[in-house]
mmCIF file of C-alpha atoms (C1' of nucleotides) in Angstrom:
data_model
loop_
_atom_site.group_PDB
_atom_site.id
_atom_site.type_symbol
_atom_site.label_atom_id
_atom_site.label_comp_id
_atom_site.label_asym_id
_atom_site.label_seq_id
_atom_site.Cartn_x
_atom_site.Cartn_y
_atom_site.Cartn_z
ATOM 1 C CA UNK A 1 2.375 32.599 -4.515
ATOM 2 C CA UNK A 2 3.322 30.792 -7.939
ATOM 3 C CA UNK A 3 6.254 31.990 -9.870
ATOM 4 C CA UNK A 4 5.283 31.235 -13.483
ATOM 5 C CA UNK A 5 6.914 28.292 -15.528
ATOM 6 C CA UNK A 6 8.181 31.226 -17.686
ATOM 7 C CA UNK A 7 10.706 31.625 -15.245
ATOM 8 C CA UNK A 8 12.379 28.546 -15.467
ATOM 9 C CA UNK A 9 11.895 28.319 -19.374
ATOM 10 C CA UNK A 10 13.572 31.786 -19.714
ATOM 11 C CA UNK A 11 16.306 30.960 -17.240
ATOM 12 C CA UNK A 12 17.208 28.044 -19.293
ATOM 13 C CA UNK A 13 17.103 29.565 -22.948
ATOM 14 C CA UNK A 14 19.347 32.190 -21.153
ATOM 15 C CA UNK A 15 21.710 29.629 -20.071
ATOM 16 C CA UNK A 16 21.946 28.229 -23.138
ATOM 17 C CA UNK A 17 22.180 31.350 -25.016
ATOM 18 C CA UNK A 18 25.402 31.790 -22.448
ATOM 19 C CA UNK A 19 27.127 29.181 -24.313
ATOM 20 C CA UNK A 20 26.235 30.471 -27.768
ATOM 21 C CA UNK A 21 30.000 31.588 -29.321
ATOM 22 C CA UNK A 22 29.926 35.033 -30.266
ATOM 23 C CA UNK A 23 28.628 36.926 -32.734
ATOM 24 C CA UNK A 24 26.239 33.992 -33.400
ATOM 25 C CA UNK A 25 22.421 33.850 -32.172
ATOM 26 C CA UNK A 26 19.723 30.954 -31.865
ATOM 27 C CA UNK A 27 16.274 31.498 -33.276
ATOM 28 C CA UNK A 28 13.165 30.493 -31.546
ATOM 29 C CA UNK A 29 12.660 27.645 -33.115
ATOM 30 C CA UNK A 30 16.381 26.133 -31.951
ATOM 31 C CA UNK A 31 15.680 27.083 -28.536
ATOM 32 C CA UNK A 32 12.544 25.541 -28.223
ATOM 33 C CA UNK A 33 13.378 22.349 -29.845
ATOM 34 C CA UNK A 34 16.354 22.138 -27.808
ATOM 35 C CA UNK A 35 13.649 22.657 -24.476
ATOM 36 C CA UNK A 36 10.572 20.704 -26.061
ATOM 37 C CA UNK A 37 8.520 23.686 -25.904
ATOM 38 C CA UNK A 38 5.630 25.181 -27.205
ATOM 39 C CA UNK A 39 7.160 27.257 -29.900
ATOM 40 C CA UNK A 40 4.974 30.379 -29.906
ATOM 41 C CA UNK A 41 4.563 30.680 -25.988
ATOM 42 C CA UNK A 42 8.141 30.614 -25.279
ATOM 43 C CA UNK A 43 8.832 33.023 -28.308
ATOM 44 C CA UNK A 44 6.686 34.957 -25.751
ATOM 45 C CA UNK A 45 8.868 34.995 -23.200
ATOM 46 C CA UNK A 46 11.781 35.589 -25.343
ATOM 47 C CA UNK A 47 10.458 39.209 -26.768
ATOM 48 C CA UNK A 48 10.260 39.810 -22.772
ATOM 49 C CA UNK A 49 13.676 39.182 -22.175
ATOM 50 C CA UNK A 50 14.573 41.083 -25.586
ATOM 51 C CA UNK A 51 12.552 44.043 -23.949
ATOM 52 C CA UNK A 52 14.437 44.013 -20.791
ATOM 53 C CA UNK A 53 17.825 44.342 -22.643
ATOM 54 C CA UNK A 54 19.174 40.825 -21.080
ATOM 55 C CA UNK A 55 18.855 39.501 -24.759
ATOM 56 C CA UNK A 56 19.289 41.230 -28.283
ATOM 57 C CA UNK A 57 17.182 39.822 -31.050
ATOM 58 C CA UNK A 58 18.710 39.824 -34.797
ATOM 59 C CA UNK A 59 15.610 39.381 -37.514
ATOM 60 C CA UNK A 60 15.956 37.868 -40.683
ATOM 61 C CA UNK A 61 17.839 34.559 -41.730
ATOM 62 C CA UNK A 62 20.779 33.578 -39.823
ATOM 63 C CA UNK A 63 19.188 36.160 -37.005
ATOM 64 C CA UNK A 64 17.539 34.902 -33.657
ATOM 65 C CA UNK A 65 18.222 35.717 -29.824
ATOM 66 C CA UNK A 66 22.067 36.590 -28.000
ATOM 67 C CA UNK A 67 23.055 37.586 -24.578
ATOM 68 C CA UNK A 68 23.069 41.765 -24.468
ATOM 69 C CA UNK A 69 26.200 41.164 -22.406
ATOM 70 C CA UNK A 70 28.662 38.572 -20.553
ATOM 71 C CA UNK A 71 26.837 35.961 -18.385
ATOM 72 C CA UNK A 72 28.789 37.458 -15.481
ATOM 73 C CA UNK A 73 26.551 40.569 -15.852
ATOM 74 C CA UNK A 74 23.245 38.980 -16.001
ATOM 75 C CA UNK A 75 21.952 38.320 -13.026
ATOM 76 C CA UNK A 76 19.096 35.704 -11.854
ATOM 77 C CA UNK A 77 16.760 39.018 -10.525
ATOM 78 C CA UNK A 78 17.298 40.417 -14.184
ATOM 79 C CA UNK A 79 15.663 37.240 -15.581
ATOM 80 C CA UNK A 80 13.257 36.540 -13.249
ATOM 81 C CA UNK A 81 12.053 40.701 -13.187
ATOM 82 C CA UNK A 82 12.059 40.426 -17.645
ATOM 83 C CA UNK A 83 9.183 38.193 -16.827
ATOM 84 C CA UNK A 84 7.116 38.647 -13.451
ATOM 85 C CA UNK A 85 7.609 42.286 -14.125
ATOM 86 C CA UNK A 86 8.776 44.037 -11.125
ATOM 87 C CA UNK A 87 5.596 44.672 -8.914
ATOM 88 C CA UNK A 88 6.010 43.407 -5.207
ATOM 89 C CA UNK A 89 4.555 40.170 -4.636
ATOM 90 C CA UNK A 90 2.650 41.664 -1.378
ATOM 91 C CA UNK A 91 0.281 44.589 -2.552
ATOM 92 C CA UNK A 92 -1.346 46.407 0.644
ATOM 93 C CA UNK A 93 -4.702 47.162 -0.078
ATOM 94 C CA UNK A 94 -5.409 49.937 2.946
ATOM 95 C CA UNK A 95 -7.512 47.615 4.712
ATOM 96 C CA UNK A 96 -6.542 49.885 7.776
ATOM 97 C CA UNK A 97 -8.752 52.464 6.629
ATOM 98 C CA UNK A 98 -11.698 50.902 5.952
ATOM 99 C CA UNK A 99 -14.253 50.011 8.449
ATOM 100 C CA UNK A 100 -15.510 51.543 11.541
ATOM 101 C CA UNK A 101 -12.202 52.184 13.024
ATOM 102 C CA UNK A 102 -10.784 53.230 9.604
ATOM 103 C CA UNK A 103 -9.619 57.050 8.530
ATOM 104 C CA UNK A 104 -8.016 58.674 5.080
ATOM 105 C CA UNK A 105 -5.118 58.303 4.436
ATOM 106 C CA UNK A 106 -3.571 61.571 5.229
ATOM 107 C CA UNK A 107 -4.286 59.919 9.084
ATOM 108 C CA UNK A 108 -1.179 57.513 8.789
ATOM 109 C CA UNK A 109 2.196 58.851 9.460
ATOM 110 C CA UNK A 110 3.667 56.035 7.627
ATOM 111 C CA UNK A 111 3.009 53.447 5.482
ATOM 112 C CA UNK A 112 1.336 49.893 6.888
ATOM 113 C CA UNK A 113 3.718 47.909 8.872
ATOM 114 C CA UNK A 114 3.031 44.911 7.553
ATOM 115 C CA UNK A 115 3.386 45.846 4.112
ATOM 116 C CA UNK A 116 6.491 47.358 5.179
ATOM 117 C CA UNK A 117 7.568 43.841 7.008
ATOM 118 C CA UNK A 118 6.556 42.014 3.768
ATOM 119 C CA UNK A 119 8.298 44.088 1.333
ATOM 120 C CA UNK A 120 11.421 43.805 4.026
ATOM 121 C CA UNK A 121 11.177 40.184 3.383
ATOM 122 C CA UNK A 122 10.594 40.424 -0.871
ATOM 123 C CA UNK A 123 13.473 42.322 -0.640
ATOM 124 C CA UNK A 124 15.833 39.528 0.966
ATOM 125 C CA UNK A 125 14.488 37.267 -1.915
ATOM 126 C CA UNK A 126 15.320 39.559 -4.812
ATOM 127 C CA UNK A 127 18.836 40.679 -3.255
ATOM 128 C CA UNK A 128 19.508 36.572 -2.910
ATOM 129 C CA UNK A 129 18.474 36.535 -6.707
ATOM 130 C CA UNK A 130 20.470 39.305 -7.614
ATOM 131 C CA UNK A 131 23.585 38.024 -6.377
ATOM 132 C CA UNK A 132 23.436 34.509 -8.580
ATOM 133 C CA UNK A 133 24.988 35.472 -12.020
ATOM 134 C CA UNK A 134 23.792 33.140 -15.200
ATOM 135 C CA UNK A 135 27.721 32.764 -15.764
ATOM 136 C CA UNK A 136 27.411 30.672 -12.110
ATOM 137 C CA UNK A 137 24.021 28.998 -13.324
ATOM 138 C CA UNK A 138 25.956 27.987 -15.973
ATOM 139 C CA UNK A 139 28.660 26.630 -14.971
ATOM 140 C CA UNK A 140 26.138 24.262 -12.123
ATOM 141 C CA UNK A 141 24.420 23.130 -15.142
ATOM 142 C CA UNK A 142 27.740 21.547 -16.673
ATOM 143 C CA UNK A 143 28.565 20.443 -13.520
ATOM 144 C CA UNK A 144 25.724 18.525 -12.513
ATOM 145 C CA UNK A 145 25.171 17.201 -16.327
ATOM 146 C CA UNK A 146 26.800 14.014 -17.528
ATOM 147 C CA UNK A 147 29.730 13.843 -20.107
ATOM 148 C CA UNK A 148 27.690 12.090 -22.711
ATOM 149 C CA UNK A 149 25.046 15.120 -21.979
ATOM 150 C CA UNK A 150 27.365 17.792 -22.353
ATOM 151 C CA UNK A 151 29.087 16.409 -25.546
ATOM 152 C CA UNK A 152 25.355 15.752 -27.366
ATOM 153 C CA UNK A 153 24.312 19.592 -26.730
ATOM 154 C CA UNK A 154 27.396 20.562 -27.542
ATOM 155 C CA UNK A 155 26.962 18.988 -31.138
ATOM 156 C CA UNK A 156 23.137 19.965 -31.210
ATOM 157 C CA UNK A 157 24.636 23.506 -30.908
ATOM 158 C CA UNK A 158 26.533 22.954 -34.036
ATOM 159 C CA UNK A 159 24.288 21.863 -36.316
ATOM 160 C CA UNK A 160 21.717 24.605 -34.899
ATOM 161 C CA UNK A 161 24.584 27.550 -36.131
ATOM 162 C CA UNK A 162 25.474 26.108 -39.476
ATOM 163 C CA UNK B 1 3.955 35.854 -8.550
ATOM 164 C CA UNK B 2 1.293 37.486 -6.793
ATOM 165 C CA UNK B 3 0.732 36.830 -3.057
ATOM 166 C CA UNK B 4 -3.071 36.320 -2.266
ATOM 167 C CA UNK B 5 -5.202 38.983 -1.008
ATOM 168 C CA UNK B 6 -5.643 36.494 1.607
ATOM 169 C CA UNK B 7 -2.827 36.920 3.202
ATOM 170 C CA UNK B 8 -3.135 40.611 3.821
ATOM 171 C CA UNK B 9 -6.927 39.900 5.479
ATOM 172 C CA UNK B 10 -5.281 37.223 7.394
ATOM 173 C CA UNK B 11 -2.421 38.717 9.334
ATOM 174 C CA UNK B 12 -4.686 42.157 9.692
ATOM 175 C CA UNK B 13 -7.218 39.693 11.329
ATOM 176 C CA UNK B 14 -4.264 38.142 13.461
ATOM 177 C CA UNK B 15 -2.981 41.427 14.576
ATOM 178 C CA UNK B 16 -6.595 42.329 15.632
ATOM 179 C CA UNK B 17 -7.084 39.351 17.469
ATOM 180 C CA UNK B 18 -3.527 40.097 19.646
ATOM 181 C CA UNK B 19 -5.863 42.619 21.220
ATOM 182 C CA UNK B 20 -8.136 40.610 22.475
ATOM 183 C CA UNK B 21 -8.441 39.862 25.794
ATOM 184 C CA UNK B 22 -7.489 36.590 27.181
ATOM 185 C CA UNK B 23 -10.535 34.328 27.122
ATOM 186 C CA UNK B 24 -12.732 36.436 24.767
ATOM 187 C CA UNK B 25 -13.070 35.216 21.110
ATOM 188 C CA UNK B 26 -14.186 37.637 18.141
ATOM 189 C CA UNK B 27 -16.293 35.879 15.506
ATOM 190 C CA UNK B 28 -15.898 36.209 12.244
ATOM 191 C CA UNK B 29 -19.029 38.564 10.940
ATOM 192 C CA UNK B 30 -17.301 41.424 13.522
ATOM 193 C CA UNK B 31 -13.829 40.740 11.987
ATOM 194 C CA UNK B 32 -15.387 41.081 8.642
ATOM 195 C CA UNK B 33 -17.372 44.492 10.255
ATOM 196 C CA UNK B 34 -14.228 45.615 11.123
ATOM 197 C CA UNK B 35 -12.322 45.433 8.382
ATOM 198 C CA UNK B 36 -14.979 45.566 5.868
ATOM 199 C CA UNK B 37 -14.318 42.332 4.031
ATOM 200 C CA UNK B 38 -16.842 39.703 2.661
ATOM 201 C CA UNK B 39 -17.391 37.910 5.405
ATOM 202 C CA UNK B 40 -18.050 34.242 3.976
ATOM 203 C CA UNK B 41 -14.589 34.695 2.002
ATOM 204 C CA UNK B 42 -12.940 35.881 5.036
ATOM 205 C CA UNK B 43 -14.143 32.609 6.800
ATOM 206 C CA UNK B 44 -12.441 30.693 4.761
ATOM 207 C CA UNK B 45 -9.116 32.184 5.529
ATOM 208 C CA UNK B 46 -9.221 31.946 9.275
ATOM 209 C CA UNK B 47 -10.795 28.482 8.890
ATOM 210 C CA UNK B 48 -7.220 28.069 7.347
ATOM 211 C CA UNK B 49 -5.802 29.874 10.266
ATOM 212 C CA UNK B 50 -7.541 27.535 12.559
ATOM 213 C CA UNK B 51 -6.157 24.176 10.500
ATOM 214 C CA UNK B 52 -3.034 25.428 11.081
ATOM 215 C CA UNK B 53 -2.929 25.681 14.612
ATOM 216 C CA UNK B 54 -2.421 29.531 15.044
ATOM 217 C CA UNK B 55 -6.260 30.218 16.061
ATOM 218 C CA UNK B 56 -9.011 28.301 18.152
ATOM 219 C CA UNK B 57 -11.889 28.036 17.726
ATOM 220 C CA UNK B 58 -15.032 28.070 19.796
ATOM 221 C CA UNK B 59 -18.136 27.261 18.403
ATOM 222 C CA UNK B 60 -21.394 28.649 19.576
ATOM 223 C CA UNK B 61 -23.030 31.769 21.159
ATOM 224 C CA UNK B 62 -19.670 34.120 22.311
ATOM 225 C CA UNK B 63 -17.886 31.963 19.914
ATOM 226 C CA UNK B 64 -15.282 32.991 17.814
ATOM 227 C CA UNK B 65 -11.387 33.405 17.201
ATOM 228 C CA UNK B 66 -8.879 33.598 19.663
ATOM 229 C CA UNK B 67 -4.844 33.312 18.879
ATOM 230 C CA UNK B 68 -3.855 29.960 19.448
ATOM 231 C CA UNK B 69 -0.693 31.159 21.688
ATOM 232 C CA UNK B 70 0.918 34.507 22.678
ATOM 233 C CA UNK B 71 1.768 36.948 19.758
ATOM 234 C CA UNK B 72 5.037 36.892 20.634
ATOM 235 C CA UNK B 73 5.150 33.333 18.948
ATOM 236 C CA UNK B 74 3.209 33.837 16.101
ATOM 237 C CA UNK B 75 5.372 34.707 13.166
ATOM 238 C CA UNK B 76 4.591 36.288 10.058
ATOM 239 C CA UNK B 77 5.523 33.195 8.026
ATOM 240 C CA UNK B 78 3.255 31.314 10.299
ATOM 241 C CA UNK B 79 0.335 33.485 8.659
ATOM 242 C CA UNK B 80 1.728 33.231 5.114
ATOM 243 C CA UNK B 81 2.492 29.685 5.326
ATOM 244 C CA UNK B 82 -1.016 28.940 6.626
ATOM 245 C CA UNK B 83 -3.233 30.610 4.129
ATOM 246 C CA UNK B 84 -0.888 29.908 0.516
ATOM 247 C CA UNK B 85 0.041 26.738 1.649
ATOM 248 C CA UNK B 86 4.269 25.516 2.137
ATOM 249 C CA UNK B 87 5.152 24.334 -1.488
ATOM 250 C CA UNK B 88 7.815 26.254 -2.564
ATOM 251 C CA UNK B 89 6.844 29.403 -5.019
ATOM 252 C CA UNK B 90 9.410 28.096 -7.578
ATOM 253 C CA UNK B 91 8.727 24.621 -9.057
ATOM 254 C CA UNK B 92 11.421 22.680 -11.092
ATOM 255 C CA UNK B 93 9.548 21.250 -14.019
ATOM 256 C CA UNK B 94 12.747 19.387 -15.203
ATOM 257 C CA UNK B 95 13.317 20.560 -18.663
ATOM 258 C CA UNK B 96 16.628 19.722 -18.598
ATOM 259 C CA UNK B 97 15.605 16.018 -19.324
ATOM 260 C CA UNK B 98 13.636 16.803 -22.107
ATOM 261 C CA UNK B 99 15.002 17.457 -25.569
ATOM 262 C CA UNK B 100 17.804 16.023 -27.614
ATOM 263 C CA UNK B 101 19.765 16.295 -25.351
ATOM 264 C CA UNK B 102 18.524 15.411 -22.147
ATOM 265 C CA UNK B 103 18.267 12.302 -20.275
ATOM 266 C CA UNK B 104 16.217 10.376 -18.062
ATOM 267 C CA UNK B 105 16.473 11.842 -14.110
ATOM 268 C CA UNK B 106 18.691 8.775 -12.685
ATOM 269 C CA UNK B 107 21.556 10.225 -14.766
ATOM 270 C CA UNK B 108 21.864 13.672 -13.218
ATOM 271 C CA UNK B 109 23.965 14.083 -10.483
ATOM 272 C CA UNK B 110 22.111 16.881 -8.342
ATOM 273 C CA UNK B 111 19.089 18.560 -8.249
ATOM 274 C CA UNK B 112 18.777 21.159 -10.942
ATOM 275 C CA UNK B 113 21.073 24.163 -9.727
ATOM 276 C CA UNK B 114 18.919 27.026 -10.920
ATOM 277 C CA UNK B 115 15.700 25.370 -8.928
ATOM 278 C CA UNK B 116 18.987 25.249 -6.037
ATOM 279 C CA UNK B 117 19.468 28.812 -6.318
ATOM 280 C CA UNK B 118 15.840 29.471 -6.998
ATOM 281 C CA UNK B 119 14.899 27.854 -3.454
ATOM 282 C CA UNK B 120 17.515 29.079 -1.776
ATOM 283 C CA UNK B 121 16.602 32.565 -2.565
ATOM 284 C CA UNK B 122 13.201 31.651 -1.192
ATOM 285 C CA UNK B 123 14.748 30.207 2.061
ATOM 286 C CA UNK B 124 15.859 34.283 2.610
ATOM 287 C CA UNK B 125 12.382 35.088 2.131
ATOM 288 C CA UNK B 126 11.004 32.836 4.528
ATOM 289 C CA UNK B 127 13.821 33.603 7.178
ATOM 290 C CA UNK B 128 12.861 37.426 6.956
ATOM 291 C CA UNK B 129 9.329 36.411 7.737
ATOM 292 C CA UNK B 130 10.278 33.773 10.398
ATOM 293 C CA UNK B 131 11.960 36.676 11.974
ATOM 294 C CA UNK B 132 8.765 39.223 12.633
ATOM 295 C CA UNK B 133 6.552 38.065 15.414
ATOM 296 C CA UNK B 134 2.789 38.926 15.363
ATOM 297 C CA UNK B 135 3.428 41.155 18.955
ATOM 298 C CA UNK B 136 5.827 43.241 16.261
ATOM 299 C CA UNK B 137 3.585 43.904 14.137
ATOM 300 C CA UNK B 138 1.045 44.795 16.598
ATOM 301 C CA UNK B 139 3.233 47.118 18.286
ATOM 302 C CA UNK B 140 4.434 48.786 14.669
ATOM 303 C CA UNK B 141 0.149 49.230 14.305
ATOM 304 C CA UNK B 142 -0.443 50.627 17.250
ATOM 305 C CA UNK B 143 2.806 53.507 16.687
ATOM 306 C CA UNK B 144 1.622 54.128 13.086
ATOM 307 C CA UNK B 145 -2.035 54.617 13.982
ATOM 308 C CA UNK B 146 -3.203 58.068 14.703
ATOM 309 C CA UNK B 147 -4.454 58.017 18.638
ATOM 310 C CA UNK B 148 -8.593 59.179 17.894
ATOM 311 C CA UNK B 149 -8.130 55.826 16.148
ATOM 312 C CA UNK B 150 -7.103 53.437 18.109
ATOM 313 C CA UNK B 151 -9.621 55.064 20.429
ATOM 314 C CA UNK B 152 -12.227 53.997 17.760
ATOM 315 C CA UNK B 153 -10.887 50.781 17.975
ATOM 316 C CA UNK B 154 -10.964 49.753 21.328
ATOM 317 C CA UNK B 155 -14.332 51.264 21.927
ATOM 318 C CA UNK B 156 -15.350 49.260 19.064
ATOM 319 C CA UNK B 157 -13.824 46.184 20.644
ATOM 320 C CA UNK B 158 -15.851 46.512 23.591
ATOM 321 C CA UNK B 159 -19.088 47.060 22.562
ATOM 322 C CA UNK B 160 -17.684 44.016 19.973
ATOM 323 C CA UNK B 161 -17.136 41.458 22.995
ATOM 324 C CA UNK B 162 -20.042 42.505 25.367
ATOM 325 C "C1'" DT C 1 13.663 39.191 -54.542
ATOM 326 C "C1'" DA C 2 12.629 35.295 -51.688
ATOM 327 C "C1'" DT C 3 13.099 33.703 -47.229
ATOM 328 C "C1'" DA C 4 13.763 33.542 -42.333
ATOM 329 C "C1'" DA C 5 13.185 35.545 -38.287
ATOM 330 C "C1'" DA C 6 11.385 38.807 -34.401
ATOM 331 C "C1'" DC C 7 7.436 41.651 -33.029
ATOM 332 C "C1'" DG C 8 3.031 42.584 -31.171
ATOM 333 C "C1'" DG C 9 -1.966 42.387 -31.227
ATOM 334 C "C1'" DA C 10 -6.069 39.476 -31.058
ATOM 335 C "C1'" DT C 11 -8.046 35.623 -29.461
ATOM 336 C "C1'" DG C 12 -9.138 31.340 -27.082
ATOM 337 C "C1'" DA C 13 -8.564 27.605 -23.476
ATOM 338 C "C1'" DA C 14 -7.295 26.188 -18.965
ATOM 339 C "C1'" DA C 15 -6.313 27.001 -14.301
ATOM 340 C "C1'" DT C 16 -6.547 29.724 -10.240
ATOM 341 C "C1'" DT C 17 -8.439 33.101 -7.311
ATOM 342 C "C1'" DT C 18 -12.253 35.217 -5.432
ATOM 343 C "C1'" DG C 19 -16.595 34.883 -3.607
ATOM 344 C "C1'" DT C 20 -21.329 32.852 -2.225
ATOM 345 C "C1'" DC C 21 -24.476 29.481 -0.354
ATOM 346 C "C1'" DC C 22 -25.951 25.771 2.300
ATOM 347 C "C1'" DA C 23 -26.202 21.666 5.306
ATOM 348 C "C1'" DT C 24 -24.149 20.067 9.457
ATOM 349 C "C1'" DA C 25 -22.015 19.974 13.937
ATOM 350 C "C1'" DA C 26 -20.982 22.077 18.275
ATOM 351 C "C1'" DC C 27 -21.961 24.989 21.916
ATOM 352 C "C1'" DA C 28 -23.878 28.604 25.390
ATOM 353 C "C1'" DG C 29 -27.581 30.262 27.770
ATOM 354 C "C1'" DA C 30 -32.435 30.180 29.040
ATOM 355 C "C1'" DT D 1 -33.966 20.257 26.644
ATOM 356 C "C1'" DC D 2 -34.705 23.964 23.380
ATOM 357 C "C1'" DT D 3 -33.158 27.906 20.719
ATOM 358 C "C1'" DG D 4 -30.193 30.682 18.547
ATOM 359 C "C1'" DT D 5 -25.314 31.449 17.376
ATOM 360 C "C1'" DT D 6 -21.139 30.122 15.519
ATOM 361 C "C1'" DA D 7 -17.450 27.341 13.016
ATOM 362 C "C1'" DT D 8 -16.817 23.750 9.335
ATOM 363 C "C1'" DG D 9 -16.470 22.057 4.926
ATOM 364 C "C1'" DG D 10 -18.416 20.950 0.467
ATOM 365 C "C1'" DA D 11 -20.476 22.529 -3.767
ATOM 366 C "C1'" DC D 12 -20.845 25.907 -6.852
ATOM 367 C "C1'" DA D 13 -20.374 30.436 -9.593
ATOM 368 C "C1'" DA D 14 -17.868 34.516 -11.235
ATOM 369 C "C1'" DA D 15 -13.796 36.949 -12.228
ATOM 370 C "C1'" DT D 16 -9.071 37.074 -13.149
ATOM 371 C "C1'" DT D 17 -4.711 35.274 -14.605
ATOM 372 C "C1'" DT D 18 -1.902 32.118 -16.919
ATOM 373 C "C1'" DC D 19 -1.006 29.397 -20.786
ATOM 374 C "C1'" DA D 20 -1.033 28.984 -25.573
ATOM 375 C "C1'" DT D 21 -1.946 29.773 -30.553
ATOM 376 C "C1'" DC D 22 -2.421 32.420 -34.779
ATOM 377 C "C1'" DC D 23 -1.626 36.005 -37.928
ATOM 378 C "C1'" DG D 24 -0.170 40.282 -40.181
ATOM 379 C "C1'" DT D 25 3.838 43.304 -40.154
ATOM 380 C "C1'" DT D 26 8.574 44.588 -40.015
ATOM 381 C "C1'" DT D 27 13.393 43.741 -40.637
ATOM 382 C "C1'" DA D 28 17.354 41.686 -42.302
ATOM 383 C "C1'" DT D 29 20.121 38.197 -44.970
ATOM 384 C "C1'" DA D 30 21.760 35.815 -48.938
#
DNA sequence: TATAAACGGATGAAATTTGTCCATAACAGA
DNA sequence: TCTGTTATGGACAAATTTCATCCGTTTATA
């Protein structure tokens, strides 16, 4: 039960992204350099988040990737969902009905109960997720990075929009 | 983030074994009959059961599995736990200190708040699981299960233990 | 028109999951 | 004590998924 390092890469660019002043956008390239990142895996990711809505992608020079809407509106689930996809983590495979004590499935009145207990629990985890907006993600990040941190991304962020 | 099949075989296997009678012991190649599973692979998931404490093992002719203690305190994250292991499914690979602008880890303040938020949604998960016992499970079997079944069943688990 | 960027398909490498096999140890019953 | 049965754990093989790169195409800007 591994979330991929996707996650955390996209989470990132989209925290970074929050700070982006408007109307402006950062390209691939800016992102990953800013992440030391394989450029072409997390331009990857990024065309997942751009397919999900969370981000909107601008081609050509001066283009690259923008939040779709506020921070406050994008929500940790949203991220995480743009790249696991959003199949549950537990899939029943019917293991009920096979073997000698087994029947079809028209037998069952209801779905497996422990499928329905594990999904009951998946669905604590994504409504924990969904309540964390990337405006609060954001504003941990500045708090838990030092001044001298803050003021050299701050400039990096300038020179990577002129 | 895909739970192992594992897991599903495992807490099927569990549930079957709550039916057991006290002292009796089902060994493997029936719980693979029943359930129609490989049986070698399935060995290696309640030898992973047994590690962890929630099944015994006897060894031997009318060997087999037994639950280690009641149902009733076996929980469902007991099962998990025990067969994907208890590092968390979200793993903080630190990109924050890597890049122009980062810096080495002695000069952050906290842990990394979206790996916070991350685990913390993960804590929810794992409550929800803490939360259904094995005996639940059983029970929510035994009222989905069409009756000519679980007839099946327990003849099955005689001729199984005799 | 030249350039910069996203997009998506194809492909390859690495890691993980799934699954088998075997030698060994432990145990019950004859 | 002997025999057959069972768990244990290591080695190994196959299949699947994740990680990563490359390239041709499209789109937009200056």
């Amino acid at each position: 039960m591994k979330l991929s390092e996707g996650v955390e890469w996209a989470i990132h660019a989209c925290a970074l992204l929050a700070a982006v002043p408007p109307r402006a956008a950062l390209p691939t390239r800016k992102l990953a350099e800013f992440f030391d990142l394989p450029l072409a895996y997390l331009a990857k990711h990024l065309q997942r988040l751009s397919n999900a809505g969370i981000v909107i992608a601008r081609k050509g020079p001066r283009g690259g990737y923008a939040l779709a809407r506020p921070a406050r509106e994008i929500s940790l689930l949203d991220i995480v969902e743009a790249i696991e996809g959003r199949s549950p983590c537990f899939s029943c495979t019917e293991i009920r009905r096979r073997g000698p004590s087994g029947a079809p499935a028209t037998a069952y009145r209801r779905p497996c109960g422990i499928a329905r207990a594990m999904w009951k629990a998946e669905k604590a985890w994504r409504a924990e997720l969904a309540r964390v907006s990337l405006r609060e993600i954001q504003a941990m990040g500045l708090a838990e990075t030092p001044a001298a941190q803050v003021k050299k991304a701050t400039a990096w962020m300038e020179t990577a929009l002129s």
